Amino acid sequence: MAQSFDMVVIGSGPGGYVCAIRGAQLGLKVAVIEREHLGGICLNWGCIPTKALLRSAEVFHLMHRAKEFGLSAGSIGYDLPAVVQRSRGVAKQLASGVGHLLKKNKVTVIMGEATLTGPGKISVKTDKGAEDVIGKSIVLATGARARELPGLEPDGDLVWNYKHALNPPRMPGKLLVIGSGAIGIEFASFFNTLGADTTVVEVMDRVLPVEDAEISALAKKQFVKQGMKIMEKATVKKLDRAKGKVTAHIEIGGKTETHDFDTVISAVGIVGNVENLGLEKLGVKIDRTHVVTDQYCRTGVAGLFAIGDVAGAPWLAHKASHEGVMVAELIAGQHPHPIKPNSIPGCTYCNPQVASVGLTEDKAKEAGYEIKVGRFPFVGNGKAIALGEPEGLVKTIFDAKTGELLGAHMVGAEVTELIQGYVIGRTLETTEAELMETVFPHPTLSEMMHESVLSAYGRTIHF
């Protein structure tokens, strides 16, 4: 006999498990169907384990700077298997925590692969055979996977995807990273810090192409200073694989160059997990591997929603979680507000860190705004100097007519922890006046956020 639920969530990543918990809190009978690991890609193979790796690289980098801080450190080295083991341990701890939270909230967990067989009907292929599940409402939270381009397919030996890079079979000597989005540049930063001779190839005109152009340029300057080679407006046309060596054919400036590497990481975007779900039979519209939805994550098929990466950009865990909460509340009969895409922050955890929310300077101008732009450099901040982190910038963009904060962009130490202040400001629809009137604690990096706002209106104090 089929199990019946008020809400069935397919996928237990940061969108799926959060959606399930919120639904249960609101009194819904909820099930989660997961085919692999609770916590999804984010907890097991994405956000969390990469941050653990990057933390190890950060500590390694700081150890080499010991003399700057009046300290001595000899025989500095690393044990890559131990670094990876710590990362996997962190991921395992958090993934098991998801299981505990689902159990605590009385969410039924079904391990298996789901296929929609009709409106509100799901067949789940489990270890024990097929199981039928009925859901009054169904939420697709199946996530996404790494895009594979012809000729650049990963093999786990010479050419890696993000999963291979998280559990590397060896330390690269000469590394090529294809793509300079968040995933690519974070792995480039990690392996470069540990000593790999690293080259990054980006098809667009600059690294971190979704970020503000000024911020991208400052980040690139630091990457190059750290020894990375950056090739922009470049395309990897072909990879010739031999024993222990990959020859990359790179087109740049109208010419094709060949370069040899021992390892390649392909980070050229992601594709939604929409296959084998039975979506086409139900009439679900799919555009370039992503489910098409409205602002409330509705698919157009009654009772069927899609959240997170499978529903398209921005491909961010916190966006997925927020959508999960919104959909659960909608299903429970509440009236949640839709998400505003321009108020979703983006963070990249390379060295230096990059964080942003809202419109870039170029996008604000393209949208027809008359703008005021504020800038404050890390070198003007006491805490940044004390930390030994004088390189960086906080940039703010305001509507000159209304004072609305249109965008904020940062590069430098710990900016991923600072950006939320501006996100809250945008959510509360604050103007420059409220931000100027806010008292920021001293000495903190957050004072630069205040100074950047003052700068936009010609009132900066410390620079």
mmCIF file of C-alpha atoms in Angstrom, residues 58-296:
data_model
loop_
_atom_site.group_PDB
_atom_site.id
_atom_site.type_symbol
_atom_site.label_atom_id
_atom_site.label_comp_id
_atom_site.label_asym_id
_atom_site.label_seq_id
_atom_site.Cartn_x
_atom_site.Cartn_y
_atom_site.Cartn_z
ATOM 1 C CA GLU A 58 44.788 29.631 4.795
ATOM 2 C CA VAL A 59 46.533 28.350 7.929
ATOM 3 C CA PHE A 60 49.423 27.042 5.798
ATOM 4 C CA HIS A 61 49.721 30.475 4.162
ATOM 5 C CA LEU A 62 49.708 32.238 7.546
ATOM 6 C CA MET A 63 52.386 29.904 8.891
ATOM 7 C CA HIS A 64 54.679 31.080 6.106
ATOM 8 C CA ARG A 65 54.033 34.651 7.242
ATOM 9 C CA ALA A 66 54.968 33.923 10.867
ATOM 10 C CA LYS A 67 57.968 36.266 10.822
ATOM 11 C CA GLU A 68 55.706 39.240 9.959
ATOM 12 C CA PHE A 69 53.922 38.693 13.273
ATOM 13 C CA GLY A 70 57.067 38.304 15.362
ATOM 14 C CA LEU A 71 56.777 34.533 15.398
ATOM 15 C CA SER A 72 59.007 31.713 14.226
ATOM 16 C CA ALA A 73 57.889 28.533 12.504
ATOM 17 C CA GLY A 74 60.260 25.951 11.081
ATOM 18 C CA SER A 75 59.791 22.930 8.850
ATOM 19 C CA ILE A 76 56.425 24.108 7.563
ATOM 20 C CA GLY A 77 54.751 21.460 5.482
ATOM 21 C CA TYR A 78 51.481 19.686 4.849
ATOM 22 C CA ASP A 79 50.074 16.186 4.653
ATOM 23 C CA LEU A 80 47.553 16.242 1.795
ATOM 24 C CA PRO A 81 45.758 13.002 2.794
ATOM 25 C CA ALA A 82 45.349 14.427 6.326
ATOM 26 C CA VAL A 83 44.032 17.726 4.931
ATOM 27 C CA VAL A 84 41.506 15.798 2.847
ATOM 28 C CA GLN A 85 40.616 13.525 5.768
ATOM 29 C CA ARG A 86 39.778 16.546 7.925
ATOM 30 C CA SER A 87 37.611 17.930 5.125
ATOM 31 C CA ARG A 88 35.741 14.633 4.751
ATOM 32 C CA GLY A 89 35.286 14.458 8.529
ATOM 33 C CA VAL A 90 33.697 17.901 8.598
ATOM 34 C CA ALA A 91 31.349 16.906 5.768
ATOM 35 C CA LYS A 92 30.413 13.635 7.504
ATOM 36 C CA GLN A 93 29.658 15.418 10.782
ATOM 37 C CA LEU A 94 27.289 17.884 9.138
ATOM 38 C CA ALA A 95 25.614 15.285 6.931
ATOM 39 C CA SER A 96 24.844 13.138 9.984
ATOM 40 C CA GLY A 97 23.463 16.280 11.611
ATOM 41 C CA VAL A 98 20.931 16.592 8.782
ATOM 42 C CA GLY A 99 19.695 13.081 9.526
ATOM 43 C CA HIS A 100 19.278 14.011 13.182
ATOM 44 C CA LEU A 101 17.335 17.198 12.329
ATOM 45 C CA LEU A 102 14.973 15.343 9.997
ATOM 46 C CA LYS A 103 14.340 12.684 12.644
ATOM 47 C CA LYS A 104 13.827 15.329 15.324
ATOM 48 C CA ASN A 105 11.170 16.985 13.171
ATOM 49 C CA LYS A 106 9.471 13.632 12.409
ATOM 50 C CA VAL A 107 10.242 13.769 8.683
ATOM 51 C CA THR A 108 10.127 10.365 6.992
ATOM 52 C CA VAL A 109 13.320 9.629 5.057
ATOM 53 C CA ILE A 110 13.144 7.244 2.102
ATOM 54 C CA MET A 111 16.469 6.266 0.553
ATOM 55 C CA GLY A 112 16.054 5.565 -3.150
ATOM 56 C CA GLU A 113 15.617 7.014 -6.622
ATOM 57 C CA ALA A 114 12.331 8.787 -7.350
ATOM 58 C CA THR A 115 10.311 8.925 -10.577
ATOM 59 C CA LEU A 116 7.053 10.815 -10.985
ATOM 60 C CA THR A 117 4.485 8.424 -12.442
ATOM 61 C CA GLY A 118 1.538 10.805 -12.465
ATOM 62 C CA PRO A 119 0.096 13.834 -10.645
ATOM 63 C CA GLY A 120 0.976 13.397 -6.962
ATOM 64 C CA LYS A 121 2.362 9.902 -7.568
ATOM 65 C CA ILE A 122 5.969 8.789 -7.109
ATOM 66 C CA SER A 123 7.664 5.433 -7.596
ATOM 67 C CA VAL A 124 10.816 5.011 -5.522
ATOM 68 C CA LYS A 125 13.446 2.458 -6.473
ATOM 69 C CA THR A 126 14.998 1.294 -3.199
ATOM 70 C CA ASP A 127 17.357 -1.522 -2.184
ATOM 71 C CA LYS A 128 14.276 -3.571 -1.311
ATOM 72 C CA GLY A 129 12.496 -2.912 -4.593
ATOM 73 C CA ALA A 130 9.923 -0.395 -5.838
ATOM 74 C CA GLU A 131 7.876 1.624 -3.352
ATOM 75 C CA ASP A 132 4.894 3.839 -4.175
ATOM 76 C CA VAL A 133 4.536 7.224 -2.502
ATOM 77 C CA ILE A 134 1.696 9.728 -2.783
ATOM 78 C CA GLY A 135 2.214 13.437 -2.171
ATOM 79 C CA LYS A 136 -0.470 16.116 -2.197
ATOM 80 C CA SER A 137 2.380 18.474 -3.019
ATOM 81 C CA ILE A 138 5.754 17.484 -4.449
ATOM 82 C CA VAL A 139 8.924 19.589 -4.301
ATOM 83 C CA LEU A 140 11.772 18.902 -6.715
ATOM 84 C CA ALA A 141 15.086 19.643 -5.008
ATOM 85 C CA THR A 142 17.294 17.366 -7.099
ATOM 86 C CA GLY A 143 20.158 19.825 -7.467
ATOM 87 C CA ALA A 144 22.752 19.884 -10.227
ATOM 88 C CA ARG A 145 26.056 18.342 -11.275
ATOM 89 C CA ALA A 146 29.220 19.453 -13.038
ATOM 90 C CA ARG A 147 28.896 20.296 -16.725
ATOM 91 C CA GLU A 148 31.079 18.186 -19.015
ATOM 92 C CA LEU A 149 32.250 19.651 -22.309
ATOM 93 C CA PRO A 150 33.192 17.367 -25.254
ATOM 94 C CA GLY A 151 36.888 16.519 -25.105
ATOM 95 C CA LEU A 152 37.230 17.903 -21.576
ATOM 96 C CA GLU A 153 35.450 15.051 -19.779
ATOM 97 C CA PRO A 154 36.970 14.177 -16.395
ATOM 98 C CA ASP A 155 38.622 10.785 -15.966
ATOM 99 C CA GLY A 156 39.599 11.054 -12.301
ATOM 100 C CA ASP A 157 43.276 10.671 -13.142
ATOM 101 C CA LEU A 158 44.555 13.496 -15.335
ATOM 102 C CA VAL A 159 41.331 15.485 -15.644
ATOM 103 C CA TRP A 160 39.230 16.131 -12.530
ATOM 104 C CA ASN A 161 35.824 17.500 -11.703
ATOM 105 C CA TYR A 162 35.039 19.018 -8.292
ATOM 106 C CA LYS A 163 34.549 15.605 -6.665
ATOM 107 C CA HIS A 164 37.979 14.424 -7.782
ATOM 108 C CA ALA A 165 39.531 17.715 -6.619
ATOM 109 C CA LEU A 166 37.950 17.309 -3.170
ATOM 110 C CA ASN A 167 39.531 13.880 -2.762
ATOM 111 C CA PRO A 168 42.618 14.198 -4.970
ATOM 112 C CA PRO A 169 44.703 11.128 -5.805
ATOM 113 C CA ARG A 170 47.826 13.292 -5.672
ATOM 114 C CA MET A 171 49.072 16.850 -5.265
ATOM 115 C CA PRO A 172 49.210 18.539 -8.689
ATOM 116 C CA GLY A 173 52.579 19.824 -9.804
ATOM 117 C CA LYS A 174 51.445 21.829 -12.799
ATOM 118 C CA LEU A 175 47.712 22.527 -12.711
ATOM 119 C CA LEU A 176 45.270 23.897 -15.282
ATOM 120 C CA VAL A 177 41.897 25.123 -14.021
ATOM 121 C CA ILE A 178 39.288 25.643 -16.737
ATOM 122 C CA GLY A 179 36.802 28.272 -15.597
ATOM 123 C CA SER A 180 37.199 31.074 -13.060
ATOM 124 C CA GLY A 181 33.784 31.115 -11.441
ATOM 125 C CA ALA A 182 33.506 30.387 -7.725
ATOM 126 C CA ILE A 183 34.253 26.646 -8.020
ATOM 127 C CA GLY A 184 37.223 27.038 -10.344
ATOM 128 C CA ILE A 185 38.887 29.925 -8.547
ATOM 129 C CA GLU A 186 38.468 28.320 -5.112
ATOM 130 C CA PHE A 187 40.255 25.148 -6.235
ATOM 131 C CA ALA A 188 42.882 27.247 -8.010
ATOM 132 C CA SER A 189 43.428 29.202 -4.792
ATOM 133 C CA PHE A 190 43.685 26.034 -2.674
ATOM 134 C CA PHE A 191 46.187 24.159 -4.837
ATOM 135 C CA ASN A 192 48.175 27.294 -5.682
ATOM 136 C CA THR A 193 48.599 28.072 -1.976
ATOM 137 C CA LEU A 194 49.905 24.550 -1.376
ATOM 138 C CA GLY A 195 52.496 25.037 -4.114
ATOM 139 C CA ALA A 196 51.012 23.914 -7.421
ATOM 140 C CA ASP A 197 52.106 25.854 -10.506
ATOM 141 C CA THR A 198 48.583 27.038 -11.376
ATOM 142 C CA THR A 199 47.112 28.399 -14.605
ATOM 143 C CA VAL A 200 43.493 29.571 -14.861
ATOM 144 C CA VAL A 201 41.775 29.820 -18.247
ATOM 145 C CA GLU A 202 38.609 31.947 -18.502
ATOM 146 C CA VAL A 203 36.540 32.335 -21.667
ATOM 147 C CA MET A 204 35.136 35.715 -20.553
ATOM 148 C CA ASP A 205 37.123 38.958 -20.475
ATOM 149 C CA ARG A 206 37.956 38.685 -16.767
ATOM 150 C CA VAL A 207 38.147 36.272 -13.859
ATOM 151 C CA LEU A 208 35.113 36.014 -11.588
ATOM 152 C CA PRO A 209 33.035 37.396 -14.475
ATOM 153 C CA VAL A 210 29.772 37.803 -12.527
ATOM 154 C CA GLU A 211 31.422 40.176 -10.062
ATOM 155 C CA ASP A 212 31.880 43.929 -10.358
ATOM 156 C CA ALA A 213 34.674 44.644 -12.853
ATOM 157 C CA GLU A 214 36.696 46.687 -10.344
ATOM 158 C CA ILE A 215 36.506 43.901 -7.760
ATOM 159 C CA SER A 216 37.488 41.264 -10.347
ATOM 160 C CA ALA A 217 40.527 43.337 -11.332
ATOM 161 C CA LEU A 218 41.677 43.690 -7.713
ATOM 162 C CA ALA A 219 41.213 39.958 -7.092
ATOM 163 C CA LYS A 220 43.167 39.124 -10.248
ATOM 164 C CA LYS A 221 46.004 41.392 -9.119
ATOM 165 C CA GLN A 222 46.292 39.359 -5.901
ATOM 166 C CA PHE A 223 46.041 36.014 -7.703
ATOM 167 C CA VAL A 224 48.901 37.003 -10.017
ATOM 168 C CA LYS A 225 50.923 38.270 -7.058
ATOM 169 C CA GLN A 226 50.488 34.826 -5.479
ATOM 170 C CA GLY A 227 51.947 33.202 -8.602
ATOM 171 C CA MET A 228 48.854 32.216 -10.575
ATOM 172 C CA LYS A 229 48.854 32.603 -14.330
ATOM 173 C CA ILE A 230 45.566 34.021 -15.622
ATOM 174 C CA MET A 231 44.498 33.619 -19.265
ATOM 175 C CA GLU A 232 41.368 35.647 -20.089
ATOM 176 C CA LYS A 233 39.318 35.618 -23.320
ATOM 177 C CA ALA A 234 40.763 32.140 -23.775
ATOM 178 C CA THR A 235 39.248 28.768 -24.631
ATOM 179 C CA VAL A 236 40.569 25.263 -24.095
ATOM 180 C CA LYS A 237 39.839 23.647 -27.452
ATOM 181 C CA LYS A 238 41.311 20.198 -26.842
ATOM 182 C CA LEU A 239 43.133 18.063 -24.271
ATOM 183 C CA ASP A 240 45.660 15.470 -25.437
ATOM 184 C CA ARG A 241 46.103 12.896 -22.682
ATOM 185 C CA ALA A 242 49.244 10.816 -22.295
ATOM 186 C CA LYS A 243 50.851 8.971 -19.399
ATOM 187 C CA GLY A 244 51.204 11.498 -16.566
ATOM 188 C CA LYS A 245 50.707 14.450 -18.890
ATOM 189 C CA VAL A 246 47.934 16.518 -20.494
ATOM 190 C CA THR A 247 48.635 18.853 -23.397
ATOM 191 C CA ALA A 248 46.075 21.635 -23.530
ATOM 192 C CA HIS A 249 45.349 23.449 -26.786
ATOM 193 C CA ILE A 250 44.351 26.959 -25.703
ATOM 194 C CA GLU A 251 42.975 29.528 -28.119
ATOM 195 C CA ILE A 252 43.788 33.092 -27.108
ATOM 196 C CA GLY A 253 44.156 36.268 -29.139
ATOM 197 C CA GLY A 254 43.259 34.456 -32.360
ATOM 198 C CA LYS A 255 46.098 31.953 -31.963
ATOM 199 C CA THR A 256 46.279 28.461 -30.479
ATOM 200 C CA GLU A 257 48.957 27.723 -27.893
ATOM 201 C CA THR A 258 49.866 24.360 -26.389
ATOM 202 C CA HIS A 259 50.775 23.969 -22.727
ATOM 203 C CA ASP A 260 51.600 20.827 -20.751
ATOM 204 C CA PHE A 261 50.095 20.044 -17.339
ATOM 205 C CA ASP A 262 49.966 17.014 -15.062
ATOM 206 C CA THR A 263 46.458 17.816 -13.800
ATOM 207 C CA VAL A 264 43.405 19.612 -15.166
ATOM 208 C CA ILE A 265 40.334 20.682 -13.186
ATOM 209 C CA SER A 266 37.248 21.355 -15.299
ATOM 210 C CA ALA A 267 34.923 23.897 -13.673
ATOM 211 C CA VAL A 268 32.791 25.082 -16.583
ATOM 212 C CA GLY A 269 29.408 25.365 -14.919
ATOM 213 C CA ILE A 270 26.678 22.974 -13.880
ATOM 214 C CA VAL A 271 23.622 21.240 -15.338
ATOM 215 C CA GLY A 272 20.381 20.498 -13.540
ATOM 216 C CA ASN A 273 19.451 16.961 -12.484
ATOM 217 C CA VAL A 274 16.230 16.635 -14.478
ATOM 218 C CA GLU A 275 16.703 13.217 -16.075
ATOM 219 C CA ASN A 276 14.689 10.081 -15.254
ATOM 220 C CA LEU A 277 12.218 11.967 -13.069
ATOM 221 C CA GLY A 278 9.261 11.651 -15.424
ATOM 222 C CA LEU A 279 8.982 15.420 -15.819
ATOM 223 C CA GLU A 280 8.296 15.453 -19.556
ATOM 224 C CA LYS A 281 5.248 13.202 -19.228
ATOM 225 C CA LEU A 282 3.733 15.613 -16.717
ATOM 226 C CA GLY A 283 4.293 18.578 -19.004
ATOM 227 C CA VAL A 284 7.007 20.254 -16.916
ATOM 228 C CA LYS A 285 8.863 22.870 -18.952
ATOM 229 C CA ILE A 286 12.642 22.484 -18.995
ATOM 230 C CA ASP A 287 15.024 25.122 -20.332
ATOM 231 C CA ARG A 288 18.704 24.236 -20.755
ATOM 232 C CA THR A 289 18.557 21.437 -18.135
ATOM 233 C CA HIS A 290 16.690 23.544 -15.568
ATOM 234 C CA VAL A 291 13.033 23.431 -14.532
ATOM 235 C CA VAL A 292 11.172 26.620 -15.419
ATOM 236 C CA THR A 293 9.290 28.129 -12.458
ATOM 237 C CA ASP A 294 7.526 31.332 -11.450
ATOM 238 C CA GLN A 295 8.571 33.573 -8.544
ATOM 239 C CA TYR A 296 6.976 31.139 -6.082
#
